[in-house]
Coordinates of N, CA and C in Angstrom, one line a residue:
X1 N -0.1 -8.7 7.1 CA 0.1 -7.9 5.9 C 1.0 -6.8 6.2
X2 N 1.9 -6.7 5.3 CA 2.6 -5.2 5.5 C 2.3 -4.7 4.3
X3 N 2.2 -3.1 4.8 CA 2.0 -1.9 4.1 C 3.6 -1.3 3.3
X4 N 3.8 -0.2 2.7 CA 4.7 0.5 2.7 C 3.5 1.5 1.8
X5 N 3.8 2.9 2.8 CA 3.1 4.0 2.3 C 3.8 5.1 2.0
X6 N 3.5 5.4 0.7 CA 4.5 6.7 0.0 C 3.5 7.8 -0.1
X7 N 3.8 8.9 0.6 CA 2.7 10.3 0.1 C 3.7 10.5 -1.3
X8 N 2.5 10.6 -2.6 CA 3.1 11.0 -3.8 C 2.8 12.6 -4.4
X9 N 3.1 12.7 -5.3 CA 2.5 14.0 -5.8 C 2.2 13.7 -7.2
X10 N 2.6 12.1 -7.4 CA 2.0 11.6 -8.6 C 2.3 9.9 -9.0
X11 N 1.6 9.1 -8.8 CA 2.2 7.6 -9.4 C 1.5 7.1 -10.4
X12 N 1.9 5.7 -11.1 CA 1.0 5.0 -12.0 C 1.7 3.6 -12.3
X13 N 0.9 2.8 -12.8 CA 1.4 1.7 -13.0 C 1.5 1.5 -14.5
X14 N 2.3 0.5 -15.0 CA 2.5 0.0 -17.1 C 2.9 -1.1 -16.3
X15 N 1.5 -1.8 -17.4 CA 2.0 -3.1 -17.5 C 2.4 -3.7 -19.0
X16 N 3.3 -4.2 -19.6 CA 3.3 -4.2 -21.0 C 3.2 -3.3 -22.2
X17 N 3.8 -2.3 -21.4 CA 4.1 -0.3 -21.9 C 3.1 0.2 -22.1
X18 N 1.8 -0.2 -21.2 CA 0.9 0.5 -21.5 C 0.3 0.7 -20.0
X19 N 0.1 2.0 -20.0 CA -0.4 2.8 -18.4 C -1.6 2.3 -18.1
X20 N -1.6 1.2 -16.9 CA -3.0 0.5 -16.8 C -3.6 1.8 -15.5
X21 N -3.1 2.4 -14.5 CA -3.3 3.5 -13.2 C -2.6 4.0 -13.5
X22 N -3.1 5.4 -13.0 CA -2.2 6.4 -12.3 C -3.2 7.4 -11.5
X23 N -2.5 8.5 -10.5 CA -2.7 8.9 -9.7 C -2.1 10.6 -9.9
X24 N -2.7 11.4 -9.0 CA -2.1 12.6 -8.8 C -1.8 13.0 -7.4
X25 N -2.0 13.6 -6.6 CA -1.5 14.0 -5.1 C -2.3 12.5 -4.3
X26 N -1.5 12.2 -3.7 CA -2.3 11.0 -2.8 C -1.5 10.0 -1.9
X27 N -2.0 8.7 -2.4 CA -1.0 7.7 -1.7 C -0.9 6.8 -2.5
X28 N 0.4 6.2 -3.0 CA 0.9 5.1 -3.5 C 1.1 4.2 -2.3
X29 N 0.1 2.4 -2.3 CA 0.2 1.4 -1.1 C 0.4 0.8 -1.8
X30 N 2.3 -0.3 -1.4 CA 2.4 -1.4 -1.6 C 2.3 -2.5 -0.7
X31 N 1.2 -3.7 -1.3 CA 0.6 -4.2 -0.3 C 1.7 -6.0 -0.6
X32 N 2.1 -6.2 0.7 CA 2.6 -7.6 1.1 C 1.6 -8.9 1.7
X33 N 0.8 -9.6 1.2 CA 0.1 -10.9 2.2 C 0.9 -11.9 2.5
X34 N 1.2 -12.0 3.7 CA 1.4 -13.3 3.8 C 0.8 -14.1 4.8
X35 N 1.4 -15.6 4.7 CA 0.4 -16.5 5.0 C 0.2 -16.2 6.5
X36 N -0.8 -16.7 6.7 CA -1.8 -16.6 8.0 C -2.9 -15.1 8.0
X37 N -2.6 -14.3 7.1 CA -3.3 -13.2 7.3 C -4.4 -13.0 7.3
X38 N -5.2 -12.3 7.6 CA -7.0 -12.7 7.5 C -7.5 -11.2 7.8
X39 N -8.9 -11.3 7.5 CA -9.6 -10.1 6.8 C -9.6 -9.3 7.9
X40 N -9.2 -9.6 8.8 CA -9.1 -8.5 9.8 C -7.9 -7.8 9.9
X41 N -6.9 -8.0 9.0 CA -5.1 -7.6 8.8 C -5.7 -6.4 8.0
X42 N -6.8 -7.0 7.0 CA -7.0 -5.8 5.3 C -7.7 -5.0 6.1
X43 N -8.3 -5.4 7.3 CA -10.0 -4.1 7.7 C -9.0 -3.0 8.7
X44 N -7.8 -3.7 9.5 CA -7.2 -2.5 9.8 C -6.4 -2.1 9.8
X45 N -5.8 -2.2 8.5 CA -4.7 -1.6 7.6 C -5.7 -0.7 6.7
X46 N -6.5 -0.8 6.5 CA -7.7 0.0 5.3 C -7.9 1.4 6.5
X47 N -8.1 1.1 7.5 CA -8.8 2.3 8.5 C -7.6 2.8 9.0
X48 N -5.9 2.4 8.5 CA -5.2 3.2 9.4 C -4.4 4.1 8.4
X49 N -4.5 3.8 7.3 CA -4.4 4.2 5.6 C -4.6 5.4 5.3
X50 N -6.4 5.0 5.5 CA -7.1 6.4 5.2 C -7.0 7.1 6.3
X51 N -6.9 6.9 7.4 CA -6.7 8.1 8.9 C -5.1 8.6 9.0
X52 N -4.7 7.9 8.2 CA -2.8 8.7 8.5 C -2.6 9.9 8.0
X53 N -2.3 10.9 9.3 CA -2.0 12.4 9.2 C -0.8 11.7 8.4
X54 N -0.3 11.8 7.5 CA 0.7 12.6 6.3 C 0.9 13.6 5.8
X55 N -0.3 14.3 5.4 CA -0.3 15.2 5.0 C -0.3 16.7 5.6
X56 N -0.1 17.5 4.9 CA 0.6 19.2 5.5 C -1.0 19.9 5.7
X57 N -0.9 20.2 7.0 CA -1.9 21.6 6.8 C -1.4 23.0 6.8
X58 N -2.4 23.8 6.9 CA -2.4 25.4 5.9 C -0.6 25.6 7.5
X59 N -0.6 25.2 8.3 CA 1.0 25.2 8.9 C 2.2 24.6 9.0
X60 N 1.6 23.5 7.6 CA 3.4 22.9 7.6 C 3.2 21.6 8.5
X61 N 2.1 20.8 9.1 CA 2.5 20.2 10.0 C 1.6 18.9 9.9
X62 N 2.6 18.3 9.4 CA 2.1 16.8 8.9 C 0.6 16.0 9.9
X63 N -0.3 16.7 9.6 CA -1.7 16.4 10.0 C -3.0 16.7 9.9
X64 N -2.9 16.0 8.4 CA -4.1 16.1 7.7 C -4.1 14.7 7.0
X65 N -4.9 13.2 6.9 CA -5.1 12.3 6.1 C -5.1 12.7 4.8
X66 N -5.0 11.5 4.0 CA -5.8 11.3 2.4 C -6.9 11.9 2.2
X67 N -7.6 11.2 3.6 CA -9.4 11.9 3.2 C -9.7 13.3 3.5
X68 N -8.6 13.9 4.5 CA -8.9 15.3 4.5 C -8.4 16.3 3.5
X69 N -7.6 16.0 2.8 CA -6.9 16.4 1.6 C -7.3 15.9 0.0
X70 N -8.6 15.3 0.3 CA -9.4 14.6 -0.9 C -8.5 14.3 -1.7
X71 N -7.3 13.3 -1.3 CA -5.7 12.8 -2.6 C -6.6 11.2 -2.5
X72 N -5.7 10.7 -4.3 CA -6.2 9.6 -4.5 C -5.3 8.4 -3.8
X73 N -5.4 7.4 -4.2 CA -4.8 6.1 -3.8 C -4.7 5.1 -4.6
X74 N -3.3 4.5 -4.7 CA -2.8 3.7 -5.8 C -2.5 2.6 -4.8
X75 N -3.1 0.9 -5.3 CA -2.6 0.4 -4.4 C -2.0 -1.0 -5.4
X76 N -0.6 -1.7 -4.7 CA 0.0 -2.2 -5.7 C 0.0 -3.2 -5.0
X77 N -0.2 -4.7 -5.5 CA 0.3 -6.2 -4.8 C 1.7 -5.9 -4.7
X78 N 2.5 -6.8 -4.1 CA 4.3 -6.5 -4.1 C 4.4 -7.7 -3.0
X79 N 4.7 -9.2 -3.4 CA 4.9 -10.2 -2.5 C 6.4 -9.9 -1.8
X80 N 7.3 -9.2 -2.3 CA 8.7 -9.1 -1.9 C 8.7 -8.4 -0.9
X81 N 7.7 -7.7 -0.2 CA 7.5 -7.1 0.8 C 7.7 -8.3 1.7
X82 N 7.4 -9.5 1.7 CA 7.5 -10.8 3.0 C 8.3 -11.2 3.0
X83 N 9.6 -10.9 2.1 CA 11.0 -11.3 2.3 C 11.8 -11.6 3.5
X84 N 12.8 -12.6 3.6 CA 13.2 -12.9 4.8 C 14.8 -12.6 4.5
X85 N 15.5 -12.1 4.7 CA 16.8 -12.3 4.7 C 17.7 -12.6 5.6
X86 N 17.3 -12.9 6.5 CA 17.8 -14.0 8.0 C 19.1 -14.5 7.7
X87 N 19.0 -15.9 6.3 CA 19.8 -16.4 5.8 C 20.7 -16.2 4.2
X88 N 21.9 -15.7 4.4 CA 22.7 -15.4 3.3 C 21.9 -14.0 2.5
X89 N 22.2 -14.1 1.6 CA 21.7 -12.8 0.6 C 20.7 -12.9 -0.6
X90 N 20.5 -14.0 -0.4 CA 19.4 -14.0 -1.5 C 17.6 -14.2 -0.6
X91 N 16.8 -13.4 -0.5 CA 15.8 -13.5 -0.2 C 15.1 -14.4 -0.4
X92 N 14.4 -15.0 1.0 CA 13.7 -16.3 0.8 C 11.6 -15.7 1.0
X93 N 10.8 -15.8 0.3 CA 9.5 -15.8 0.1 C 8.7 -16.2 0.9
X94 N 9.2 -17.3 1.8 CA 7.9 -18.4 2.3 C 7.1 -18.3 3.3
X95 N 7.3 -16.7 3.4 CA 6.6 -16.3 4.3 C 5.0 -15.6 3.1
X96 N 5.2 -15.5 2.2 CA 4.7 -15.1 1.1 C 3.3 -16.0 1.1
X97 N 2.0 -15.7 1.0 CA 0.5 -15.7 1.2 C 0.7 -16.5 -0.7
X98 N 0.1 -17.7 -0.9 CA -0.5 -18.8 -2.3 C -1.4 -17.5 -3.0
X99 N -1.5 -17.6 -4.3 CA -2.3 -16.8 -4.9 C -4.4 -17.0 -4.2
X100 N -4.5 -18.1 -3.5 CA -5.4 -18.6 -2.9 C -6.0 -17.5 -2.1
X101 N -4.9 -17.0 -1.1 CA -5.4 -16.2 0.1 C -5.1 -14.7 -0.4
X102 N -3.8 -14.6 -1.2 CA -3.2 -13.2 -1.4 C -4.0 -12.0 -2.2
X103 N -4.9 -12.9 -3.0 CA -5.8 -12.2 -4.5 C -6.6 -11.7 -3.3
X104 N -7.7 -12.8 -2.9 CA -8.8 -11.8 -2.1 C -8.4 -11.3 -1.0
X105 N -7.1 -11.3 -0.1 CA -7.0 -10.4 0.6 C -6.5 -9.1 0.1
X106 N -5.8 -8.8 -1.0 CA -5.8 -7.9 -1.6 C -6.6 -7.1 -2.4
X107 N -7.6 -7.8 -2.8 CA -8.7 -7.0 -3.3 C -9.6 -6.8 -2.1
X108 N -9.6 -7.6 -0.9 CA -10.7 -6.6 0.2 C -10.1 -5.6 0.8
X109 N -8.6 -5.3 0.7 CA -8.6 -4.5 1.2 C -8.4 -3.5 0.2
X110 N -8.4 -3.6 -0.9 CA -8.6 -2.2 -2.0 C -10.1 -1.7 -1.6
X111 N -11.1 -2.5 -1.6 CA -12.9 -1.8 -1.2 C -12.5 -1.7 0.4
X112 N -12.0 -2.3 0.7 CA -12.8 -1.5 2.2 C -11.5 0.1 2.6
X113 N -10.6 0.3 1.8 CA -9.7 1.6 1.5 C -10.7 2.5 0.9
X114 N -11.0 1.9 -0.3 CA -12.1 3.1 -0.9 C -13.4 3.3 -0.2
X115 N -13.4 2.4 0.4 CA -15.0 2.8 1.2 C -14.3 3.9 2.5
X116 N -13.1 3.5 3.0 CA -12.6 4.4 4.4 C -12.6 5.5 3.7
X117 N -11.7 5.9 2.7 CA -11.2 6.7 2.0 C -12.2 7.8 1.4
X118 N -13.5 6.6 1.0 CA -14.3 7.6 0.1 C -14.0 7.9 -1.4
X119 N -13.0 6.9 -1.7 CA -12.8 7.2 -3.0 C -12.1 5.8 -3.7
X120 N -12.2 5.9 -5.2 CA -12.2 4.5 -6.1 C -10.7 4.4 -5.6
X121 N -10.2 3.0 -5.3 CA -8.5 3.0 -5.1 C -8.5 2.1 -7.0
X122 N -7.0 3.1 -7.0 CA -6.9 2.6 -8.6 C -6.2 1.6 -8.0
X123 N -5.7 0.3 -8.7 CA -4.5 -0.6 -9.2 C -3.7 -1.0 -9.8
X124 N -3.0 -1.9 -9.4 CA -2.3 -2.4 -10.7 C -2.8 -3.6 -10.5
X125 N -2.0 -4.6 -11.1 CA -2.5 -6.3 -11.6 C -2.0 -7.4 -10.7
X126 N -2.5 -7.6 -10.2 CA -2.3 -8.9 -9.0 C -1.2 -9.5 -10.1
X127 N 0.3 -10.1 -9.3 CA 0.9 -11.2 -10.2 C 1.4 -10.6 -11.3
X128 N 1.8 -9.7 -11.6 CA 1.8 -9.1 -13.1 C 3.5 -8.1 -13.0
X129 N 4.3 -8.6 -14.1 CA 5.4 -7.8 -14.2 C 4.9 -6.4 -14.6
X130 N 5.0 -5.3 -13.4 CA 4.4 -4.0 -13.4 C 5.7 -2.8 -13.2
X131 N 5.3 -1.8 -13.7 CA 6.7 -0.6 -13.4 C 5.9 0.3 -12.9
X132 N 6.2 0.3 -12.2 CA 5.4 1.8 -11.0 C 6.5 2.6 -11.0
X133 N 6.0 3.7 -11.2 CA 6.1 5.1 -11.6 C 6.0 6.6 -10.4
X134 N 6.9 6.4 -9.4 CA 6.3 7.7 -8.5 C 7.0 8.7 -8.2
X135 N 6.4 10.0 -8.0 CA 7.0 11.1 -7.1 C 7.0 11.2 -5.8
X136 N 7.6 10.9 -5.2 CA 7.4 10.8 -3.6 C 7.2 12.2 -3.4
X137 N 6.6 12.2 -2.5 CA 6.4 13.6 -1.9 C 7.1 14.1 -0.7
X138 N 8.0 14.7 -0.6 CA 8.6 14.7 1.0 C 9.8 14.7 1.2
X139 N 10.4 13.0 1.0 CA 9.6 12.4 0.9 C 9.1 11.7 2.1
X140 N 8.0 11.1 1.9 CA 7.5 10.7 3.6 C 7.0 8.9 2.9
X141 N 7.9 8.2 3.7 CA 7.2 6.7 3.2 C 7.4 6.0 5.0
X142 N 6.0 5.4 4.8 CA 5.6 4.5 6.1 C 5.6 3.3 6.0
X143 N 6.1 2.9 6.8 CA 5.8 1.3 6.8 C 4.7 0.6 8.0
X144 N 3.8 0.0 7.5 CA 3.0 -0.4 8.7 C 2.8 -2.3 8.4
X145 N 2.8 -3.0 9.5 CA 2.6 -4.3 9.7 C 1.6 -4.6 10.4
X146 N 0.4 -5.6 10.2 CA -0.5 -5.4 10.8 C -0.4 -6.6 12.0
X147 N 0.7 -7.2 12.3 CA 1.2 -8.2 13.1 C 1.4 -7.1 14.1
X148 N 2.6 -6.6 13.7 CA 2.8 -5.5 14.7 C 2.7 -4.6 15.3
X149 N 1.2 -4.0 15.0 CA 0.2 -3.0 15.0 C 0.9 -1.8 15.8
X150 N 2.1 -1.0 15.0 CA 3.1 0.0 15.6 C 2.3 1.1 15.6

C-alpha cells in the first residue's frame, strides 16, 4: 500500500457537486492498494499515520502527531498512486489491487486509523469520479510505502 500524506489546514471531497467530506486542520491520506497487499500493510500504515510528528509545537518544530494536535483525517482511495511508468509515458496500473481486495483493504484501514487516531476518518467514495479540495499546510506532504517500510 502507499500512502501520500498532506498536513492540511483544510480538505473535502464532491462527488457530483455535491460535498460528500471535508475536514479542518488535520491530514488529508491518499490511499494506493495494490495487489499482494494484506491487512498487515493497512495495520501499519494506520499506526504510522496517526504517530507522524508533522505537526508544530508551542517551538516551531515539527513534532507533534494528528493525535496530539486533536486534527482530523480525510482519507481518499486514489489507485493512480500504483502507477508504473518504467515504460514510455503513459502510465500502466497493473500493479493496481481488483476492486475484490482494494475496497476492504481500504476500508480497514480507515477503522483501524480512527481507532489509532481516536477519531471518525471522514471519506470519500471508493471508485468514484471525486475532486478533492485542499490547503496544504506547509506545505509538508509524505509519502510512505508499506513495502518499503522507510
Amino acid at each position: 500500500m502507499r500512502l501520500v500524506i498532506q498536513r492540511v489546514s483544510e480538505a473535502s471531497v464532491t462527488v457530483e457537486g455535491e460535498c460528500i467530506s471535508s475536514i479542518g486542520r488535520g491530514l488529508l491520506v491518499l490511499v494506493g492498494v495494490e495487489n499482494g497487499d494484506t491487512e498487515q500493510d493497512a495495520s501499519w500504515l494506520a499506526a504510522k499515520t496517526a504517530a507522524l510528528r508533522i505537526f508544530d509545537d508551542e517551538e516551531g518544530v515539527m513534532n507533534r502527531s494528528v493525535v496530539d494536535v486533536d486534527g482530523e483525517l480525510l482519507a481518499v482511495s486514489q489507485f493512480t498512486l500504483t502507477a508504473s511508468t518504467r515504460k514510455g509515458n503513459r502510465p500502466s496500473y497493473i500493479r493496481a489491487a481488483g476492486h475484490g481486495l482494494a475496497v476492504p483493504l481500504y476500508e480497514r484501514f480507515c477503522q483501524l486509523l480512527s481507532e489509532a487516531a481516536g477519531h471518525p476518518v471522514q471519506r470519500g467514495i471508493f471508485g468514484a469520479d471525486m475532486k478533492v479540495r485542499l490547503l496544504n499546510d506547509g506545505p509538508v506532504t509524505i509519502i510512505i510505502d508499506s513495502r518499503l517500510k522507510e
